[in-house]
PDB file of C-alpha atoms in Angstrom:
ATOM      1  CA  GLY K   1     -10.550  -2.249   9.714  1.00  0.00           C
ATOM      2  CA  ALA K   2      -8.877   0.343  11.842  1.00  0.00           C
ATOM      3  CA  VAL K   3     -10.368   3.793  11.429  1.00  0.00           C
ATOM      4  CA  VAL K   4      -8.914   7.188  12.197  1.00  0.00           C
ATOM      5  CA  SER K   5     -11.384  10.026  12.356  1.00  0.00           C
ATOM      6  CA  GLN K   6     -10.280  13.584  11.824  1.00  0.00           C
ATOM      7  CA  HIS K   7     -12.477  16.543  12.656  1.00  0.00           C
ATOM      8  CA  PRO K   8     -13.297  18.956  11.199  1.00  0.00           C
ATOM      9  CA  SER K   9     -12.802  17.971   7.582  1.00  0.00           C
ATOM     10  CA  TRP K  10     -12.560  21.599   6.615  1.00  0.00           C
ATOM     11  CA  VAL K  11     -12.460  24.886   8.468  1.00  0.00           C
ATOM     12  CA  ILE K  12     -12.254  28.547   7.544  1.00  0.00           C
ATOM     13  CA  CYS K  13     -11.022  30.983  10.154  1.00  0.00           C
ATOM     14  CA  LYS K  14      -9.958  34.575  10.381  1.00  0.00           C
ATOM     15  CA  SER K  15      -6.355  35.590  10.736  1.00  0.00           C
ATOM     16  CA  GLY K  16      -5.318  35.769  14.373  1.00  0.00           C
ATOM     17  CA  THR K  17      -7.719  33.156  15.659  1.00  0.00           C
ATOM     18  CA  SER K  18      -6.872  29.631  16.799  1.00  0.00           C
ATOM     19  CA  VAL K  19      -8.153  26.403  15.333  1.00  0.00           C
ATOM     20  CA  LYS K  20      -8.211  22.960  16.931  1.00  0.00           C
ATOM     21  CA  ILE K  21      -8.102  19.787  14.850  1.00  0.00           C
ATOM     22  CA  GLU K  22      -8.934  16.436  16.419  1.00  0.00           C
ATOM     23  CA  CYS K  23      -7.585  13.049  15.488  1.00  0.00           C
ATOM     24  CA  ARG K  24      -9.307  10.018  16.974  1.00  0.00           C
ATOM     25  CA  SER K  25      -8.609   6.330  16.648  1.00  0.00           C
ATOM     26  CA  LEU K  26     -12.081   4.806  16.639  1.00  0.00           C
ATOM     27  CA  ASP K  27     -11.510   1.101  17.162  1.00  0.00           C
ATOM     28  CA  PHE K  28      -7.977   0.842  18.428  1.00  0.00           C
ATOM     29  CA  GLN K  29      -5.664   2.506  20.882  1.00  0.00           C
ATOM     30  CA  ALA K  30      -2.820   4.632  19.621  1.00  0.00           C
ATOM     31  CA  THR K  31       0.137   5.486  21.803  1.00  0.00           C
ATOM     32  CA  THR K  32       1.682   7.318  18.877  1.00  0.00           C
ATOM     33  CA  MET K  33       0.096   9.639  16.388  1.00  0.00           C
ATOM     34  CA  PHE K  34       1.745  11.674  13.671  1.00  0.00           C
ATOM     35  CA  TRP K  35       0.729  15.035  12.283  1.00  0.00           C
ATOM     36  CA  TYR K  36       1.500  15.916   8.680  1.00  0.00           C
ATOM     37  CA  ARG K  37       1.048  18.989   6.580  1.00  0.00           C
ATOM     38  CA  GLN K  38       0.493  18.852   2.859  1.00  0.00           C
ATOM     39  CA  PHE K  39       0.767  21.781   0.488  1.00  0.00           C
ATOM     40  CA  PRO K  40      -1.084  21.666  -2.837  1.00  0.00           C
ATOM     41  CA  LYS K  41       0.385  19.182  -5.265  1.00  0.00           C
ATOM     42  CA  GLN K  42       3.110  18.257  -2.793  1.00  0.00           C
ATOM     43  CA  SER K  43       3.927  15.383  -0.516  1.00  0.00           C
ATOM     44  CA  LEU K  44       3.220  15.043   3.159  1.00  0.00           C
ATOM     45  CA  MET K  45       5.607  16.774   5.507  1.00  0.00           C
ATOM     46  CA  LEU K  46       5.897  15.338   8.983  1.00  0.00           C
ATOM     47  CA  MET K  47       5.300  18.080  11.525  1.00  0.00           C
ATOM     48  CA  ALA K  48       5.449  16.238  14.811  1.00  0.00           C
ATOM     49  CA  THR K  49       5.141  12.942  16.587  1.00  0.00           C
ATOM     50  CA  SER K  50       2.571  12.837  19.338  1.00  0.00           C
ATOM     51  CA  ASN K  51       2.989  10.354  22.187  1.00  0.00           C
ATOM     52  CA  GLU K  52       0.257   9.687  24.705  1.00  0.00           C
ATOM     53  CA  GLY K  53       1.025  11.219  28.052  1.00  0.00           C
ATOM     54  CA  SER K  54       4.166  13.031  27.010  1.00  0.00           C
ATOM     55  CA  LYS K  55       5.297  16.033  25.038  1.00  0.00           C
ATOM     56  CA  ALA K  56       5.222  15.917  21.289  1.00  0.00           C
ATOM     57  CA  THR K  57       8.415  15.732  19.289  1.00  0.00           C
ATOM     58  CA  TYR K  58       8.551  18.387  16.599  1.00  0.00           C
ATOM     59  CA  GLU K  59      10.444  18.206  13.341  1.00  0.00           C
ATOM     60  CA  GLN K  60      13.053  20.790  12.590  1.00  0.00           C
ATOM     61  CA  GLY K  61      11.550  24.057  11.457  1.00  0.00           C
ATOM     62  CA  VAL K  62       8.121  23.445  12.971  1.00  0.00           C
ATOM     63  CA  GLU K  63       7.174  26.009  15.616  1.00  0.00           C
ATOM     64  CA  LYS K  64       5.958  24.143  18.668  1.00  0.00           C
ATOM     65  CA  ASP K  65       4.373  27.257  20.142  1.00  0.00           C
ATOM     66  CA  LYS K  66       2.353  27.778  17.019  1.00  0.00           C
ATOM     67  CA  PHE K  67       1.304  24.183  16.456  1.00  0.00           C
ATOM     68  CA  LEU K  68       0.263  22.906  19.858  1.00  0.00           C
ATOM     69  CA  ILE K  69      -0.163  19.163  20.118  1.00  0.00           C
ATOM     70  CA  ASN K  70      -1.893  17.374  22.936  1.00  0.00           C
ATOM     71  CA  HIS K  71      -2.227  13.602  23.183  1.00  0.00           C
ATOM     72  CA  ALA K  72      -4.235  13.256  26.355  1.00  0.00           C
ATOM     73  CA  SER K  73      -5.624   9.776  25.808  1.00  0.00           C
ATOM     74  CA  LEU K  74      -4.909   6.613  23.857  1.00  0.00           C
ATOM     75  CA  THR K  75      -7.541   7.532  21.288  1.00  0.00           C
ATOM     76  CA  LEU K  76      -7.247  11.279  20.864  1.00  0.00           C
ATOM     77  CA  SER K  77      -4.617  13.726  19.737  1.00  0.00           C
ATOM     78  CA  THR K  78      -5.304  17.367  18.973  1.00  0.00           C
ATOM     79  CA  LEU K  79      -3.431  19.911  16.900  1.00  0.00           C
ATOM     80  CA  THR K  80      -4.133  23.550  17.651  1.00  0.00           C
ATOM     81  CA  VAL K  81      -2.960  26.147  15.174  1.00  0.00           C
ATOM     82  CA  THR K  82      -2.554  29.257  17.293  1.00  0.00           C
ATOM     83  CA  SER K  83      -2.863  32.792  15.947  1.00  0.00           C
ATOM     84  CA  ALA K  84      -3.401  31.453  12.474  1.00  0.00           C
ATOM     85  CA  HIS K  85      -2.179  33.361   9.449  1.00  0.00           C
ATOM     86  CA  PRO K  86      -2.919  32.877   5.757  1.00  0.00           C
ATOM     87  CA  GLU K  87       0.376  31.042   5.276  1.00  0.00           C
ATOM     88  CA  ASP K  88      -0.907  28.383   7.676  1.00  0.00           C
ATOM     89  CA  SER K  89      -3.587  27.471   5.166  1.00  0.00           C
ATOM     90  CA  SER K  90      -2.934  23.894   4.232  1.00  0.00           C
ATOM     91  CA  PHE K  91      -4.172  20.331   4.383  1.00  0.00           C
ATOM     92  CA  TYR K  92      -3.378  18.695   7.718  1.00  0.00           C
ATOM     93  CA  ILE K  93      -3.426  14.911   8.074  1.00  0.00           C
ATOM     94  CA  CYS K  94      -2.962  12.753  11.126  1.00  0.00           C
ATOM     95  CA  SER K  95      -2.020   9.116  11.365  1.00  0.00           C
ATOM     96  CA  ALA K  96      -1.988   6.646  14.218  1.00  0.00           C
ATOM     97  CA  VAL K  97      -0.060   3.556  15.257  1.00  0.00           C
ATOM     98  CA  ASP K  98      -2.074   0.664  16.638  1.00  0.00           C
ATOM     99  CA  ARG K  99      -0.729   0.021  20.131  1.00  0.00           C
ATOM    100  CA  VAL K 100      -1.474  -3.703  19.866  1.00  0.00           C
ATOM    101  CA  ARG K 101      -0.023  -4.044  16.360  1.00  0.00           C
ATOM    102  CA  PRO K 102       2.782  -1.499  16.124  1.00  0.00           C
ATOM    103  CA  ASP K 103       4.236  -3.126  13.022  1.00  0.00           C
ATOM    104  CA  SER K 104       1.060  -2.694  11.023  1.00  0.00           C
ATOM    105  CA  PRO K 105       0.866   0.203   8.563  1.00  0.00           C
ATOM    106  CA  LEU K 106      -0.172   3.603   9.732  1.00  0.00           C
ATOM    107  CA  HIS K 107      -3.847   4.423   9.653  1.00  0.00           C
ATOM    108  CA  PHE K 108      -4.545   7.869   8.238  1.00  0.00           C
ATOM    109  CA  GLY K 109      -7.338  10.291   8.879  1.00  0.00           C
ATOM    110  CA  ASN K 110      -9.112  11.931   5.969  1.00  0.00           C
ATOM    111  CA  GLY K 111      -7.421  15.235   6.592  1.00  0.00           C
ATOM    112  CA  THR K 112      -8.498  18.744   7.494  1.00  0.00           C
ATOM    113  CA  ARG K 113      -8.477  21.555   4.978  1.00  0.00           C
ATOM    114  CA  LEU K 114      -7.630  24.773   6.823  1.00  0.00           C
ATOM    115  CA  THR K 115      -8.181  28.116   5.123  1.00  0.00           C
ATOM    116  CA  VAL K 116      -7.134  31.261   6.956  1.00  0.00           C
ATOM    117  CA  THR K 117      -8.588  34.489   5.591  1.00  0.00           C
TER     118      THR K 117
ATOM    119  CA  ALA U   1      18.538   7.923   6.971  1.00  0.00           C
ATOM    120  CA  GLN U   2      15.599   7.090   4.789  1.00  0.00           C
ATOM    121  CA  SER U   3      14.469   8.817   1.633  1.00  0.00           C
ATOM    122  CA  VAL U   4      12.150   8.140  -1.249  1.00  0.00           C
ATOM    123  CA  THR U   5      12.311   9.299  -4.844  1.00  0.00           C
ATOM    124  CA  GLN U   6       9.358   9.067  -7.166  1.00  0.00           C
ATOM    125  CA  LEU U   7      10.299   9.604 -10.783  1.00  0.00           C
ATOM    126  CA  GLY U   8       7.677  11.499 -12.707  1.00  0.00           C
ATOM    127  CA  SER U   9       5.344  13.834 -10.876  1.00  0.00           C
ATOM    128  CA  HIS U  10       2.689  13.276 -13.559  1.00  0.00           C
ATOM    129  CA  VAL U  11       1.884  10.114 -15.448  1.00  0.00           C
ATOM    130  CA  SER U  12      -0.829   9.769 -18.079  1.00  0.00           C
ATOM    131  CA  VAL U  13      -2.043   6.466 -19.442  1.00  0.00           C
ATOM    132  CA  SER U  14      -4.921   5.406 -21.618  1.00  0.00           C
ATOM    133  CA  GLU U  15      -7.744   3.421 -20.098  1.00  0.00           C
ATOM    134  CA  GLY U  16      -6.817  -0.242 -20.310  1.00  0.00           C
ATOM    135  CA  ALA U  17      -3.096   0.436 -20.608  1.00  0.00           C
ATOM    136  CA  LEU U  18      -0.363  -0.613 -18.217  1.00  0.00           C
ATOM    137  CA  VAL U  19       0.249   1.614 -15.226  1.00  0.00           C
ATOM    138  CA  LEU U  20       3.838   1.942 -14.008  1.00  0.00           C
ATOM    139  CA  LEU U  21       4.721   4.317 -11.197  1.00  0.00           C
ATOM    140  CA  ARG U  22       8.347   4.384 -10.185  1.00  0.00           C
ATOM    141  CA  CYS U  23       9.765   4.526  -6.689  1.00  0.00           C
ATOM    142  CA  ASN U  24      13.353   4.281  -5.501  1.00  0.00           C
ATOM    143  CA  TYR U  25      14.413   4.446  -1.892  1.00  0.00           C
ATOM    144  CA  SER U  26      17.446   4.695   0.263  1.00  0.00           C
ATOM    145  CA  SER U  27      17.536   3.122   3.669  1.00  0.00           C
ATOM    146  CA  SER U  28      20.192   2.316   6.206  1.00  0.00           C
ATOM    147  CA  VAL U  29      18.169  -0.618   7.532  1.00  0.00           C
ATOM    148  CA  PRO U  30      15.966  -3.239   5.871  1.00  0.00           C
ATOM    149  CA  PRO U  31      13.055  -1.130   4.752  1.00  0.00           C
ATOM    150  CA  TYR U  32       9.347  -1.395   5.098  1.00  0.00           C
ATOM    151  CA  LEU U  33       7.894  -0.045   1.869  1.00  0.00           C
ATOM    152  CA  PHE U  34       4.418   1.197   1.103  1.00  0.00           C
ATOM    153  CA  TRP U  35       2.255   2.626  -1.623  1.00  0.00           C
ATOM    154  CA  TYR U  36      -0.632   4.885  -0.699  1.00  0.00           C
ATOM    155  CA  VAL U  37      -3.318   6.460  -2.869  1.00  0.00           C
ATOM    156  CA  GLN U  38      -4.915   9.817  -2.194  1.00  0.00           C
ATOM    157  CA  TYR U  39      -8.093  11.089  -3.772  1.00  0.00           C
ATOM    158  CA  PRO U  40      -8.815  14.840  -3.769  1.00  0.00           C
ATOM    159  CA  ASN U  41      -9.314  16.302  -0.301  1.00  0.00           C
ATOM    160  CA  GLN U  42      -9.011  12.921   1.352  1.00  0.00           C
ATOM    161  CA  GLY U  43      -6.484  11.137   3.480  1.00  0.00           C
ATOM    162  CA  LEU U  44      -4.237   8.324   2.395  1.00  0.00           C
ATOM    163  CA  GLN U  45      -5.423   4.822   1.680  1.00  0.00           C
ATOM    164  CA  LEU U  46      -2.979   1.938   1.816  1.00  0.00           C
ATOM    165  CA  LEU U  47      -2.616   0.114  -1.503  1.00  0.00           C
ATOM    166  CA  LEU U  48       0.019  -2.390  -0.496  1.00  0.00           C
ATOM    167  CA  LYS U  49       3.064  -2.910   1.657  1.00  0.00           C
ATOM    168  CA  TYR U  50       6.274  -4.873   1.756  1.00  0.00           C
ATOM    169  CA  THR U  51       7.786  -5.867   5.059  1.00  0.00           C
ATOM    170  CA  THR U  52       9.451  -9.251   4.665  1.00  0.00           C
ATOM    171  CA  GLY U  53       9.025 -12.387   2.611  1.00  0.00           C
ATOM    172  CA  ALA U  54       7.791 -12.491  -0.965  1.00  0.00           C
ATOM    173  CA  THR U  55       9.148  -9.599  -2.966  1.00  0.00           C
ATOM    174  CA  LEU U  56       6.135  -9.359  -5.264  1.00  0.00           C
ATOM    175  CA  VAL U  57       3.349  -7.815  -3.277  1.00  0.00           C
ATOM    176  CA  LYS U  58      -0.258  -7.695  -4.374  1.00  0.00           C
ATOM    177  CA  GLY U  59      -2.532  -4.958  -3.150  1.00  0.00           C
ATOM    178  CA  ILE U  60      -6.033  -3.693  -3.560  1.00  0.00           C
ATOM    179  CA  ASN U  61      -7.677  -2.619  -6.816  1.00  0.00           C
ATOM    180  CA  GLY U  62      -5.415  -4.832  -8.923  1.00  0.00           C
ATOM    181  CA  PHE U  63      -2.176  -3.064  -8.035  1.00  0.00           C
ATOM    182  CA  GLU U  64       1.065  -4.832  -7.278  1.00  0.00           C
ATOM    183  CA  ALA U  65       4.642  -3.856  -6.570  1.00  0.00           C
ATOM    184  CA  GLU U  66       7.946  -5.668  -6.576  1.00  0.00           C
ATOM    185  CA  PHE U  67      10.709  -5.053  -4.076  1.00  0.00           C
ATOM    186  CA  LYS U  68      14.072  -5.202  -5.818  1.00  0.00           C
ATOM    187  CA  LYS U  69      16.832  -4.816  -3.297  1.00  0.00           C
ATOM    188  CA  SER U  70      19.605  -4.689  -5.881  1.00  0.00           C
ATOM    189  CA  GLU U  71      17.905  -1.761  -7.589  1.00  0.00           C
ATOM    190  CA  THR U  72      16.540  -0.216  -4.362  1.00  0.00           C
ATOM    191  CA  SER U  73      13.226   0.039  -6.143  1.00  0.00           C
ATOM    192  CA  PHE U  74       9.590  -0.610  -5.346  1.00  0.00           C
ATOM    193  CA  HIS U  75       7.692   0.232  -8.537  1.00  0.00           C
ATOM    194  CA  LEU U  76       3.914   0.082  -8.598  1.00  0.00           C
ATOM    195  CA  THR U  77       2.124  -1.542 -11.517  1.00  0.00           C
ATOM    196  CA  LYS U  78      -1.345  -2.382 -12.703  1.00  0.00           C
ATOM    197  CA  PRO U  79      -1.933  -4.303 -15.945  1.00  0.00           C
ATOM    198  CA  SER U  80      -4.975  -2.339 -17.067  1.00  0.00           C
ATOM    199  CA  ALA U  81      -5.797   1.196 -15.978  1.00  0.00           C
ATOM    200  CA  HIS U  82      -9.317   2.150 -15.030  1.00  0.00           C
ATOM    201  CA  MET U  83     -10.775   5.632 -14.908  1.00  0.00           C
ATOM    202  CA  SER U  84     -11.223   5.293 -11.164  1.00  0.00           C
ATOM    203  CA  ASP U  85      -7.451   4.883 -10.762  1.00  0.00           C
ATOM    204  CA  ALA U  86      -6.918   8.580 -11.398  1.00  0.00           C
ATOM    205  CA  ALA U  87      -5.455   9.910  -8.154  1.00  0.00           C
ATOM    206  CA  GLU U  88      -2.248  10.886  -6.399  1.00  0.00           C
ATOM    207  CA  TYR U  89       0.052   8.032  -5.462  1.00  0.00           C
ATOM    208  CA  PHE U  90       2.684   8.154  -2.756  1.00  0.00           C
ATOM    209  CA  CYS U  91       5.521   5.766  -2.128  1.00  0.00           C
ATOM    210  CA  ALA U  92       6.795   5.632   1.431  1.00  0.00           C
ATOM    211  CA  VAL U  93       9.466   3.957   3.492  1.00  0.00           C
ATOM    212  CA  SER U  94       9.329   3.550   7.224  1.00  0.00           C
ATOM    213  CA  ASP U  95      11.927   2.922   9.844  1.00  0.00           C
ATOM    214  CA  PRO U  96      11.550   0.607  12.851  1.00  0.00           C
ATOM    215  CA  GLY U  97      10.132   3.500  14.860  1.00  0.00           C
ATOM    216  CA  ASN U  98       7.253   3.760  12.386  1.00  0.00           C
ATOM    217  CA  GLN U  99       8.342   7.158  11.143  1.00  0.00           C
ATOM    218  CA  PHE U 100       7.312   7.433   7.539  1.00  0.00           C
ATOM    219  CA  TYR U 101       9.174   9.154   4.747  1.00  0.00           C
ATOM    220  CA  PHE U 102       7.061   9.945   1.740  1.00  0.00           C
ATOM    221  CA  GLY U 103       7.991  10.541  -1.838  1.00  0.00           C
ATOM    222  CA  THR U 104       6.779  13.675  -3.565  1.00  0.00           C
ATOM    223  CA  GLY U 105       3.906  11.838  -5.169  1.00  0.00           C
ATOM    224  CA  THR U 106       2.851  10.956  -8.697  1.00  0.00           C
ATOM    225  CA  SER U 107      -0.378  12.220 -10.151  1.00  0.00           C
ATOM    226  CA  LEU U 108      -1.958   9.586 -12.364  1.00  0.00           C
ATOM    227  CA  THR U 109      -4.293  10.664 -15.152  1.00  0.00           C
ATOM    228  CA  VAL U 110      -6.293   8.072 -17.039  1.00  0.00           C
ATOM    229  CA  ILE U 111      -7.351   9.062 -20.535  1.00  0.00           C
ATOM    230  CA  PRO U 112     -10.589   7.559 -21.793  1.00  0.00           C
TER     231      PRO U 112
END
C-alpha cells in the first residue's frame, strides 16, 4: 500500500533554533500534501496545504513565516519551524494525496514529536 | 462547510463487549466519511471509508460503520472489543478538494 514517510519521528531542539521536518511519499507521487498539528489529547488541526511547485496555502491563524513549507518535488514536502519556542512543541503529521488516485483516502505519515526546550 | 462531532471523548468497554463510537457530521455536499485510528505517538491508520454505494461499510480489524443520511451519522461499531483496540479514534469528513475535517477524537479503553 501507499506509504508516507515522515522524518524525524521525534526531535528536541533549543528555543530559537529551526527544525525541518520531511514528508515523503515512498511509492506514489503527491501533488498535494497537508500538514497538521496535534496537541495532546486533541484532534488534528490543519495548518497548511502544500502543492508541488507552488506556494502553500495556510489556514487562518497559522504564521506562514514561522512555519515554512516547501514542496519542491512530487514526493517531498518539508515543514520548517523557524525560531522555535516552547509553545511550538507539538505532534506534527503530514498526509499526501496520490496524484494518480486523487479520490483515494489520504495517506498519513507517522508524525513528528517536536519538543522545544 | 464541513464539520464533525464525536460524542464522548472517552469510551470504556469490557473486553468482548460491543464497541460503539458516535460520529455526526454536517456537510453542504455529499460527504466522504472516514474513521481513522491512532496509536500513541503514531500517525493515523485508515479503518474504513464511505464514498458512495452501500451504506454499511466494513473495515479492518472487525470494525464497521453505517452511513445514515437522515441522521447525518456515521457511527463506528465492533461486535466484540479486543485489548488491542485501545486507541484514539477519529471520524473525518472530506470535501471534493480532499480537505479533511476531523472530529475531536474518542479515546477507547478496553477493560480486561
